[in-house]
Amino acid sequence: MPIKTRQRFVVGNWKLNGNLAANAALLEACLVAETHPRKVLGVCVPFPYFGQLQLALAKSAVRYGAQDVSRFDQGAFTGEVSAAMVAEFGCQLALVGHSERRALFGDSDEVVAEKFGRAKQAGLTPILCVGETIAEREAGITEVVVARQVTAVVQKVGIEALAGAVLAYEPVWAIGTGKTASPAQAQEVHGFLRSFVAKHAVEIGSTLPILYGGSVRKSNAAELFGQPDIDGGLVGGASLVADEFLGIWQAL
Ligand code: PEP
């Protein structure tokens, strides 16, 4: 397998799961991740647990962060949590544009772009999630969809804002379904995304970490991560099972 020089990530997305006791056990397992110059282990968790993570991960290389941030900075926006608040708790990561936010909570491409900008402004590493539905794949418009999702962000914050960010390709039909994109299917879209970004800025395109998400397991991670343009994974369900999550990390 060729040695890749881009930074590589395995990031767990706990979604609406967890409790203090179960979190403690999972975090304990994550502590095996040692500092590595190019490999990052991270978890994106529900907001109330930031304090717990701040304590549990204080001396570790494991990064943590939010599953979403507000498009607003501050003010009369009941229920919102700003990127700056997230950063105050030692968070370094923020998912934006997860397909569940897009589908269930109405996050449009424009809203996602605003959230991306807020995360950047707060000094977080945004992980911009893009991906097509099964209907869009069957209609042959996968590339059109992911290009549109990335373009909305580039138009809002400029291509330079992608430097230091992370992209996650998550086909909607593979999320939480047990149906993983084949390594070849995923590589095709990752390769497209990299060249799409490189058309705007060659250096950013070649250094941008692009993670795959959608039913990643320890049994399929190595083959996915071995693809030339796949720089790790964004992991939902399997990130809640210590043995699975660590198996995926070991495959990076
Ligand atoms: C996700 O929520 O980002 C995800 C990829 O979920 P799962 O791994 O469960 O498909």
PDB file of C-alpha atoms and ligand atoms in Angstrom:
ATOM      1  CA  MET A   1       0.000   0.000   0.000  1.00  0.00           C
ATOM      2  CA  PRO A   2       1.542   3.402  -0.940  1.00  0.00           C
ATOM      3  CA  ILE A   3       2.369   5.673   1.988  1.00  0.00           C
ATOM      4  CA  LYS A   4      -0.031   8.613   1.985  1.00  0.00           C
ATOM      5  CA  THR A   5       1.215  11.967   3.144  1.00  0.00           C
ATOM      6  CA  ARG A   6      -2.170  13.575   3.885  1.00  0.00           C
ATOM      7  CA  GLN A   7      -3.413  13.636   7.446  1.00  0.00           C
ATOM      8  CA  ARG A   8      -5.639  10.623   8.163  1.00  0.00           C
ATOM      9  CA  PHE A   9      -8.602  10.421  10.494  1.00  0.00           C
ATOM     10  CA  VAL A  10     -10.991   8.019  12.139  1.00  0.00           C
ATOM     11  CA  VAL A  11     -13.815  10.055  13.673  1.00  0.00           C
ATOM     12  CA  GLY A  12     -16.741   8.610  15.592  1.00  0.00           C
ATOM     13  CA  ASN A  13     -20.164  10.216  15.407  1.00  0.00           C
ATOM     14  CA  TRP A  14     -22.111   9.194  18.488  1.00  0.00           C
ATOM     15  CA  LYS A  15     -25.318  10.844  17.205  1.00  0.00           C
ATOM     16  CA  LEU A  16     -28.060  10.953  19.886  1.00  0.00           C
ATOM     17  CA  ASN A  17     -26.487   8.218  21.989  1.00  0.00           C
ATOM     18  CA  GLY A  18     -24.599   7.986  25.246  1.00  0.00           C
ATOM     19  CA  ASN A  19     -24.794   8.341  28.992  1.00  0.00           C
ATOM     20  CA  LEU A  20     -22.066   9.201  31.456  1.00  0.00           C
ATOM     21  CA  ALA A  21     -21.242   5.597  32.350  1.00  0.00           C
ATOM     22  CA  ALA A  22     -21.222   4.219  28.803  1.00  0.00           C
ATOM     23  CA  ASN A  23     -19.220   7.225  27.574  1.00  0.00           C
ATOM     24  CA  ALA A  24     -16.582   6.680  30.254  1.00  0.00           C
ATOM     25  CA  ALA A  25     -16.035   3.103  29.098  1.00  0.00           C
ATOM     26  CA  LEU A  26     -15.798   4.101  25.427  1.00  0.00           C
ATOM     27  CA  LEU A  27     -13.400   6.960  26.155  1.00  0.00           C
ATOM     28  CA  GLU A  28     -11.201   4.685  28.235  1.00  0.00           C
ATOM     29  CA  ALA A  29     -10.899   2.407  25.208  1.00  0.00           C
ATOM     30  CA  CYS A  30     -10.033   5.377  22.963  1.00  0.00           C
ATOM     31  CA  LEU A  31      -7.081   6.256  25.172  1.00  0.00           C
ATOM     32  CA  VAL A  32      -5.019   3.555  23.479  1.00  0.00           C
ATOM     33  CA  ALA A  33      -4.667   5.927  20.525  1.00  0.00           C
ATOM     34  CA  GLU A  34      -1.200   7.336  20.777  1.00  0.00           C
ATOM     35  CA  THR A  35      -0.036  10.628  19.336  1.00  0.00           C
ATOM     36  CA  HIS A  36       0.812  10.109  15.705  1.00  0.00           C
ATOM     37  CA  PRO A  37       2.075  12.817  13.348  1.00  0.00           C
ATOM     38  CA  ARG A  38      -0.439  12.046  10.637  1.00  0.00           C
ATOM     39  CA  LYS A  39      -3.198   9.904  12.157  1.00  0.00           C
ATOM     40  CA  VAL A  40      -5.986  11.385  14.230  1.00  0.00           C
ATOM     41  CA  LEU A  41      -8.615   9.610  16.307  1.00  0.00           C
ATOM     42  CA  GLY A  42     -11.653  11.758  17.102  1.00  0.00           C
ATOM     43  CA  VAL A  43     -15.191  11.612  18.459  1.00  0.00           C
ATOM     44  CA  CYS A  44     -18.118  13.958  17.836  1.00  0.00           C
ATOM     45  CA  VAL A  45     -20.544  13.777  20.722  1.00  0.00           C
ATOM     46  CA  PRO A  46     -23.725  15.397  22.066  1.00  0.00           C
ATOM     47  CA  PHE A  47     -23.058  18.882  23.527  1.00  0.00           C
ATOM     48  CA  PRO A  48     -23.703  18.060  27.217  1.00  0.00           C
ATOM     49  CA  TYR A  49     -20.805  15.615  27.274  1.00  0.00           C
ATOM     50  CA  PHE A  50     -18.062  18.103  26.377  1.00  0.00           C
ATOM     51  CA  GLY A  51     -17.132  18.572  30.040  1.00  0.00           C
ATOM     52  CA  GLN A  52     -16.790  14.825  30.497  1.00  0.00           C
ATOM     53  CA  LEU A  53     -14.594  14.538  27.399  1.00  0.00           C
ATOM     54  CA  GLN A  54     -12.499  17.500  28.406  1.00  0.00           C
ATOM     55  CA  LEU A  55     -11.571  15.700  31.635  1.00  0.00           C
ATOM     56  CA  ALA A  56     -11.302  12.177  30.239  1.00  0.00           C
ATOM     57  CA  LEU A  57      -9.185  13.130  27.224  1.00  0.00           C
ATOM     58  CA  ALA A  58      -7.109  15.893  28.801  1.00  0.00           C
ATOM     59  CA  LYS A  59      -3.797  14.070  28.518  1.00  0.00           C
ATOM     60  CA  SER A  60      -4.532  12.178  25.334  1.00  0.00           C
ATOM     61  CA  ALA A  61      -4.106  12.714  21.624  1.00  0.00           C
ATOM     62  CA  VAL A  62      -7.782  11.956  20.971  1.00  0.00           C
ATOM     63  CA  ARG A  63      -9.666  14.944  19.509  1.00  0.00           C
ATOM     64  CA  TYR A  64     -13.300  15.599  20.121  1.00  0.00           C
ATOM     65  CA  GLY A  65     -15.998  17.911  18.968  1.00  0.00           C
ATOM     66  CA  ALA A  66     -19.574  18.646  18.021  1.00  0.00           C
ATOM     67  CA  GLN A  67     -21.991  17.047  15.594  1.00  0.00           C
ATOM     68  CA  ASP A  68     -23.290  20.445  14.514  1.00  0.00           C
ATOM     69  CA  VAL A  69     -22.869  24.144  15.314  1.00  0.00           C
ATOM     70  CA  SER A  70     -25.203  27.080  14.969  1.00  0.00           C
ATOM     71  CA  ARG A  71     -25.141  29.246  11.888  1.00  0.00           C
ATOM     72  CA  PHE A  72     -25.416  32.173  14.303  1.00  0.00           C
ATOM     73  CA  ASP A  73     -22.773  33.720  16.478  1.00  0.00           C
ATOM     74  CA  GLN A  74     -24.900  34.805  19.436  1.00  0.00           C
ATOM     75  CA  GLY A  75     -28.253  36.324  20.325  1.00  0.00           C
ATOM     76  CA  ALA A  76     -31.903  35.383  20.562  1.00  0.00           C
ATOM     77  CA  PHE A  77     -31.670  31.910  19.027  1.00  0.00           C
ATOM     78  CA  THR A  78     -33.152  29.601  21.651  1.00  0.00           C
ATOM     79  CA  GLY A  79     -31.685  26.120  21.645  1.00  0.00           C
ATOM     80  CA  GLU A  80     -28.705  26.956  19.470  1.00  0.00           C
ATOM     81  CA  VAL A  81     -25.057  26.295  20.405  1.00  0.00           C
ATOM     82  CA  SER A  82     -22.387  28.449  18.777  1.00  0.00           C
ATOM     83  CA  ALA A  83     -19.057  27.269  17.396  1.00  0.00           C
ATOM     84  CA  ALA A  84     -17.273  29.606  19.819  1.00  0.00           C
ATOM     85  CA  MET A  85     -19.017  27.914  22.776  1.00  0.00           C
ATOM     86  CA  VAL A  86     -17.967  24.524  21.456  1.00  0.00           C
ATOM     87  CA  ALA A  87     -14.349  25.682  21.113  1.00  0.00           C
ATOM     88  CA  GLU A  88     -14.312  26.876  24.745  1.00  0.00           C
ATOM     89  CA  PHE A  89     -14.573  23.253  25.871  1.00  0.00           C
ATOM     90  CA  GLY A  90     -11.388  22.165  24.146  1.00  0.00           C
ATOM     91  CA  CYS A  91     -13.211  20.833  21.111  1.00  0.00           C
ATOM     92  CA  GLN A  92     -11.270  20.771  17.880  1.00  0.00           C
ATOM     93  CA  LEU A  93     -13.755  19.175  15.495  1.00  0.00           C
ATOM     94  CA  ALA A  94     -17.235  20.037  14.207  1.00  0.00           C
ATOM     95  CA  LEU A  95     -19.336  18.053  11.780  1.00  0.00           C
ATOM     96  CA  VAL A  96     -21.351  20.235   9.425  1.00  0.00           C
ATOM     97  CA  GLY A  97     -23.881  19.118   6.861  1.00  0.00           C
ATOM     98  CA  HIS A  98     -24.391  15.577   8.148  1.00  0.00           C
ATOM     99  CA  SER A  99     -27.126  14.020   6.029  1.00  0.00           C
ATOM    100  CA  GLU A 100     -29.347  13.610   9.118  1.00  0.00           C
ATOM    101  CA  ARG A 101     -29.136  17.376   9.711  1.00  0.00           C
ATOM    102  CA  ARG A 102     -29.846  18.030   6.042  1.00  0.00           C
ATOM    103  CA  ALA A 103     -32.778  15.593   5.806  1.00  0.00           C
ATOM    104  CA  LEU A 104     -34.389  15.852   9.248  1.00  0.00           C
ATOM    105  CA  PHE A 105     -33.610  19.408  10.335  1.00  0.00           C
ATOM    106  CA  GLY A 106     -33.714  21.267   7.038  1.00  0.00           C
ATOM    107  CA  ASP A 107     -30.060  22.282   6.778  1.00  0.00           C
ATOM    108  CA  SER A 108     -29.818  23.600   3.218  1.00  0.00           C
ATOM    109  CA  ASP A 109     -26.519  23.891   1.348  1.00  0.00           C
ATOM    110  CA  GLU A 110     -26.480  27.594   2.280  1.00  0.00           C
ATOM    111  CA  VAL A 111     -27.063  26.921   5.989  1.00  0.00           C
ATOM    112  CA  VAL A 112     -24.340  24.276   5.953  1.00  0.00           C
ATOM    113  CA  ALA A 113     -21.995  26.806   4.353  1.00  0.00           C
ATOM    114  CA  GLU A 114     -22.757  29.330   7.108  1.00  0.00           C
ATOM    115  CA  LYS A 115     -22.117  26.689   9.774  1.00  0.00           C
ATOM    116  CA  PHE A 116     -18.847  25.777   8.090  1.00  0.00           C
ATOM    117  CA  GLY A 117     -17.809  29.431   8.204  1.00  0.00           C
ATOM    118  CA  ARG A 118     -18.690  29.691  11.907  1.00  0.00           C
ATOM    119  CA  ALA A 119     -16.695  26.564  12.730  1.00  0.00           C
ATOM    120  CA  LYS A 120     -13.655  27.931  10.896  1.00  0.00           C
ATOM    121  CA  GLN A 121     -13.974  31.325  12.558  1.00  0.00           C
ATOM    122  CA  ALA A 122     -13.971  29.631  15.970  1.00  0.00           C
ATOM    123  CA  GLY A 123     -10.764  27.766  15.129  1.00  0.00           C
ATOM    124  CA  LEU A 124     -12.442  24.357  14.832  1.00  0.00           C
ATOM    125  CA  THR A 125     -11.709  21.838  12.094  1.00  0.00           C
ATOM    126  CA  PRO A 126     -14.972  21.548  10.165  1.00  0.00           C
ATOM    127  CA  ILE A 127     -15.756  18.125   8.753  1.00  0.00           C
ATOM    128  CA  LEU A 128     -18.021  18.906   5.820  1.00  0.00           C
ATOM    129  CA  CYS A 129     -20.304  15.955   5.042  1.00  0.00           C
ATOM    130  CA  VAL A 130     -21.581  15.472   1.511  1.00  0.00           C
ATOM    131  CA  GLY A 131     -23.350  12.607  -0.225  1.00  0.00           C
ATOM    132  CA  GLU A 132     -26.127  11.534  -2.513  1.00  0.00           C
ATOM    133  CA  THR A 133     -29.388   9.711  -1.841  1.00  0.00           C
ATOM    134  CA  ILE A 134     -30.096   6.384  -3.513  1.00  0.00           C
ATOM    135  CA  ALA A 135     -32.492   8.122  -5.924  1.00  0.00           C
ATOM    136  CA  GLU A 136     -29.757  10.580  -6.900  1.00  0.00           C
ATOM    137  CA  ARG A 137     -27.255   7.755  -7.417  1.00  0.00           C
ATOM    138  CA  GLU A 138     -29.720   5.842  -9.566  1.00  0.00           C
ATOM    139  CA  ALA A 139     -30.401   8.984 -11.565  1.00  0.00           C
ATOM    140  CA  GLY A 140     -26.664   9.211 -12.260  1.00  0.00           C
ATOM    141  CA  ILE A 141     -26.241  12.579 -10.553  1.00  0.00           C
ATOM    142  CA  THR A 142     -23.930  11.659  -7.645  1.00  0.00           C
ATOM    143  CA  GLU A 143     -21.160  13.961  -8.869  1.00  0.00           C
ATOM    144  CA  VAL A 144     -23.585  16.810  -9.537  1.00  0.00           C
ATOM    145  CA  VAL A 145     -24.935  16.542  -5.980  1.00  0.00           C
ATOM    146  CA  VAL A 146     -21.604  16.421  -4.154  1.00  0.00           C
ATOM    147  CA  ALA A 147     -20.174  19.173  -6.364  1.00  0.00           C
ATOM    148  CA  ARG A 148     -23.177  21.358  -5.524  1.00  0.00           C
ATOM    149  CA  GLN A 149     -22.732  20.720  -1.798  1.00  0.00           C
ATOM    150  CA  VAL A 150     -19.044  21.639  -1.905  1.00  0.00           C
ATOM    151  CA  THR A 151     -19.621  24.637  -4.174  1.00  0.00           C
ATOM    152  CA  ALA A 152     -22.108  26.179  -1.725  1.00  0.00           C
ATOM    153  CA  VAL A 153     -19.350  26.229   0.904  1.00  0.00           C
ATOM    154  CA  VAL A 154     -16.683  27.516  -1.476  1.00  0.00           C
ATOM    155  CA  GLN A 155     -18.999  30.326  -2.607  1.00  0.00           C
ATOM    156  CA  LYS A 156     -19.748  31.338   0.969  1.00  0.00           C
ATOM    157  CA  VAL A 157     -16.327  31.153   2.600  1.00  0.00           C
ATOM    158  CA  GLY A 158     -13.841  30.922  -0.293  1.00  0.00           C
ATOM    159  CA  ILE A 159     -11.707  28.010  -1.391  1.00  0.00           C
ATOM    160  CA  GLU A 160      -8.939  28.955   1.101  1.00  0.00           C
ATOM    161  CA  ALA A 161     -11.286  28.004   3.946  1.00  0.00           C
ATOM    162  CA  LEU A 162     -11.006  24.367   2.837  1.00  0.00           C
ATOM    163  CA  ALA A 163      -7.324  24.419   3.847  1.00  0.00           C
ATOM    164  CA  GLY A 164      -7.190  22.749   7.244  1.00  0.00           C
ATOM    165  CA  ALA A 165     -10.740  21.414   6.890  1.00  0.00           C
ATOM    166  CA  VAL A 166     -11.862  17.845   6.260  1.00  0.00           C
ATOM    167  CA  LEU A 167     -14.382  16.505   3.746  1.00  0.00           C
ATOM    168  CA  ALA A 168     -16.473  13.399   4.424  1.00  0.00           C
ATOM    169  CA  TYR A 169     -18.167  11.552   1.591  1.00  0.00           C
ATOM    170  CA  GLU A 170     -21.164   9.788   3.080  1.00  0.00           C
ATOM    171  CA  PRO A 171     -23.587   8.270   0.608  1.00  0.00           C
ATOM    172  CA  VAL A 172     -26.960   8.663   2.331  1.00  0.00           C
ATOM    173  CA  TRP A 173     -27.992   5.145   1.318  1.00  0.00           C
ATOM    174  CA  ALA A 174     -25.024   3.710   3.230  1.00  0.00           C
ATOM    175  CA  ILE A 175     -25.542   5.538   6.529  1.00  0.00           C
ATOM    176  CA  GLY A 176     -26.833   3.281   9.274  1.00  0.00           C
ATOM    177  CA  THR A 177     -28.097   0.765   6.722  1.00  0.00           C
ATOM    178  CA  GLY A 178     -25.346  -1.837   6.832  1.00  0.00           C
ATOM    179  CA  LYS A 179     -24.873  -1.220   3.065  1.00  0.00           C
ATOM    180  CA  THR A 180     -21.331   0.022   2.525  1.00  0.00           C
ATOM    181  CA  ALA A 181     -20.247   1.591  -0.741  1.00  0.00           C
ATOM    182  CA  SER A 182     -17.758  -0.761  -2.352  1.00  0.00           C
ATOM    183  CA  PRO A 183     -14.168   0.471  -2.143  1.00  0.00           C
ATOM    184  CA  ALA A 184     -14.291   1.146  -5.900  1.00  0.00           C
ATOM    185  CA  GLN A 185     -17.579   3.079  -5.678  1.00  0.00           C
ATOM    186  CA  ALA A 186     -16.248   5.176  -2.813  1.00  0.00           C
ATOM    187  CA  GLN A 187     -12.888   5.775  -4.484  1.00  0.00           C
ATOM    188  CA  GLU A 188     -14.623   7.000  -7.631  1.00  0.00           C
ATOM    189  CA  VAL A 189     -16.433   9.751  -5.723  1.00  0.00           C
ATOM    190  CA  HIS A 190     -13.419  10.583  -3.543  1.00  0.00           C
ATOM    191  CA  GLY A 191     -11.264  10.942  -6.665  1.00  0.00           C
ATOM    192  CA  PHE A 192     -13.902  13.179  -8.215  1.00  0.00           C
ATOM    193  CA  LEU A 193     -14.118  15.353  -5.082  1.00  0.00           C
ATOM    194  CA  ARG A 194     -10.353  15.740  -4.882  1.00  0.00           C
ATOM    195  CA  SER A 195     -10.028  16.800  -8.505  1.00  0.00           C
ATOM    196  CA  PHE A 196     -13.061  19.088  -8.154  1.00  0.00           C
ATOM    197  CA  VAL A 197     -11.390  20.936  -5.251  1.00  0.00           C
ATOM    198  CA  ALA A 198      -8.020  20.852  -7.024  1.00  0.00           C
ATOM    199  CA  LYS A 199      -9.565  22.650 -10.003  1.00  0.00           C
ATOM    200  CA  HIS A 200     -10.039  25.629  -7.677  1.00  0.00           C
ATOM    201  CA  ALA A 201      -6.769  25.206  -5.769  1.00  0.00           C
ATOM    202  CA  VAL A 202      -4.309  22.426  -6.620  1.00  0.00           C
ATOM    203  CA  GLU A 203      -2.500  22.420  -3.265  1.00  0.00           C
ATOM    204  CA  ILE A 204      -5.724  22.343  -1.223  1.00  0.00           C
ATOM    205  CA  GLY A 205      -7.083  19.517  -3.377  1.00  0.00           C
ATOM    206  CA  SER A 206      -4.001  17.380  -2.916  1.00  0.00           C
ATOM    207  CA  THR A 207      -3.743  17.881   0.861  1.00  0.00           C
ATOM    208  CA  LEU A 208      -7.451  17.790   1.784  1.00  0.00           C
ATOM    209  CA  PRO A 209      -8.304  14.732   3.900  1.00  0.00           C
ATOM    210  CA  ILE A 210     -11.428  13.056   2.476  1.00  0.00           C
ATOM    211  CA  LEU A 211     -13.060  10.519   4.807  1.00  0.00           C
ATOM    212  CA  TYR A 212     -15.559   7.852   3.838  1.00  0.00           C
ATOM    213  CA  GLY A 213     -18.655   7.327   5.967  1.00  0.00           C
ATOM    214  CA  GLY A 214     -21.458   4.792   5.674  1.00  0.00           C
ATOM    215  CA  SER A 215     -21.522   1.511   7.584  1.00  0.00           C
ATOM    216  CA  VAL A 216     -17.772   1.330   8.143  1.00  0.00           C
ATOM    217  CA  ARG A 217     -16.865  -1.684  10.292  1.00  0.00           C
ATOM    218  CA  LYS A 218     -13.576  -3.191  11.372  1.00  0.00           C
ATOM    219  CA  SER A 219     -14.213  -5.906   8.767  1.00  0.00           C
ATOM    220  CA  ASN A 220     -14.363  -3.492   5.790  1.00  0.00           C
ATOM    221  CA  ALA A 221     -12.222  -0.559   6.983  1.00  0.00           C
ATOM    222  CA  ALA A 222      -8.823  -1.689   5.705  1.00  0.00           C
ATOM    223  CA  GLU A 223     -10.005  -2.164   2.142  1.00  0.00           C
ATOM    224  CA  LEU A 224     -11.780   1.207   2.107  1.00  0.00           C
ATOM    225  CA  PHE A 225      -8.844   3.030   3.708  1.00  0.00           C
ATOM    226  CA  GLY A 226      -6.464   1.415   1.222  1.00  0.00           C
ATOM    227  CA  GLN A 227      -8.007   3.362  -1.672  1.00  0.00           C
ATOM    228  CA  PRO A 228      -5.774   6.160  -2.972  1.00  0.00           C
ATOM    229  CA  ASP A 229      -8.170   9.021  -2.176  1.00  0.00           C
ATOM    230  CA  ILE A 230      -9.738   7.704   1.037  1.00  0.00           C
ATOM    231  CA  ASP A 231      -8.020   9.208   4.067  1.00  0.00           C
ATOM    232  CA  GLY A 232      -9.972   7.489   6.815  1.00  0.00           C
ATOM    233  CA  GLY A 233     -13.525   7.184   8.024  1.00  0.00           C
ATOM    234  CA  LEU A 234     -16.434   8.899   9.716  1.00  0.00           C
ATOM    235  CA  VAL A 235     -18.061   6.185  11.770  1.00  0.00           C
ATOM    236  CA  GLY A 236     -21.563   6.171  13.244  1.00  0.00           C
ATOM    237  CA  GLY A 237     -22.938   2.936  14.728  1.00  0.00           C
ATOM    238  CA  ALA A 238     -19.590   1.170  15.046  1.00  0.00           C
ATOM    239  CA  SER A 239     -18.135   4.077  17.033  1.00  0.00           C
ATOM    240  CA  LEU A 240     -20.365   3.053  19.952  1.00  0.00           C
ATOM    241  CA  VAL A 241     -18.748  -0.385  20.208  1.00  0.00           C
ATOM    242  CA  ALA A 242     -15.210  -0.118  21.592  1.00  0.00           C
ATOM    243  CA  ASP A 243     -13.855  -3.230  19.884  1.00  0.00           C
ATOM    244  CA  GLU A 244     -15.282  -2.177  16.485  1.00  0.00           C
ATOM    245  CA  PHE A 245     -14.109   1.416  16.777  1.00  0.00           C
ATOM    246  CA  LEU A 246     -10.585   0.444  17.792  1.00  0.00           C
ATOM    247  CA  GLY A 247     -10.489  -2.163  15.031  1.00  0.00           C
ATOM    248  CA  ILE A 248     -11.344   0.583  12.532  1.00  0.00           C
ATOM    249  CA  TRP A 249      -8.661   2.845  14.024  1.00  0.00           C
ATOM    250  CA  GLN A 250      -6.115   0.046  13.712  1.00  0.00           C
ATOM    251  CA  ALA A 251      -7.017  -0.301  10.025  1.00  0.00           C
ATOM    252  CA  LEU A 252      -6.061   3.338   9.365  1.00  0.00           C
TER     253      LEU A 252
HETATM  254  C1  PEP B   1     -22.612   8.607  10.226  1.00  0.00           C
HETATM  255  O1  PEP B   1     -23.520   8.825  10.997  1.00  0.00           O
HETATM  256  O2  PEP B   1     -21.877   9.548   9.861  1.00  0.00           O
HETATM  257  C2  PEP B   1     -22.395   7.245   9.744  1.00  0.00           C
HETATM  258  C3  PEP B   1     -21.505   7.031   8.822  1.00  0.00           C
HETATM  259  O3  PEP B   1     -23.167   6.263  10.336  1.00  0.00           O
HETATM  260  P1  PEP B   1     -22.953   4.653  10.183  1.00  0.00           P
HETATM  261  O4  PEP B   1     -21.476   4.394  10.350  1.00  0.00           O
HETATM  262  O5  PEP B   1     -23.760   4.080  11.287  1.00  0.00           O
HETATM  263  O6  PEP B   1     -23.433   4.299   8.834  1.00  0.00           O
END
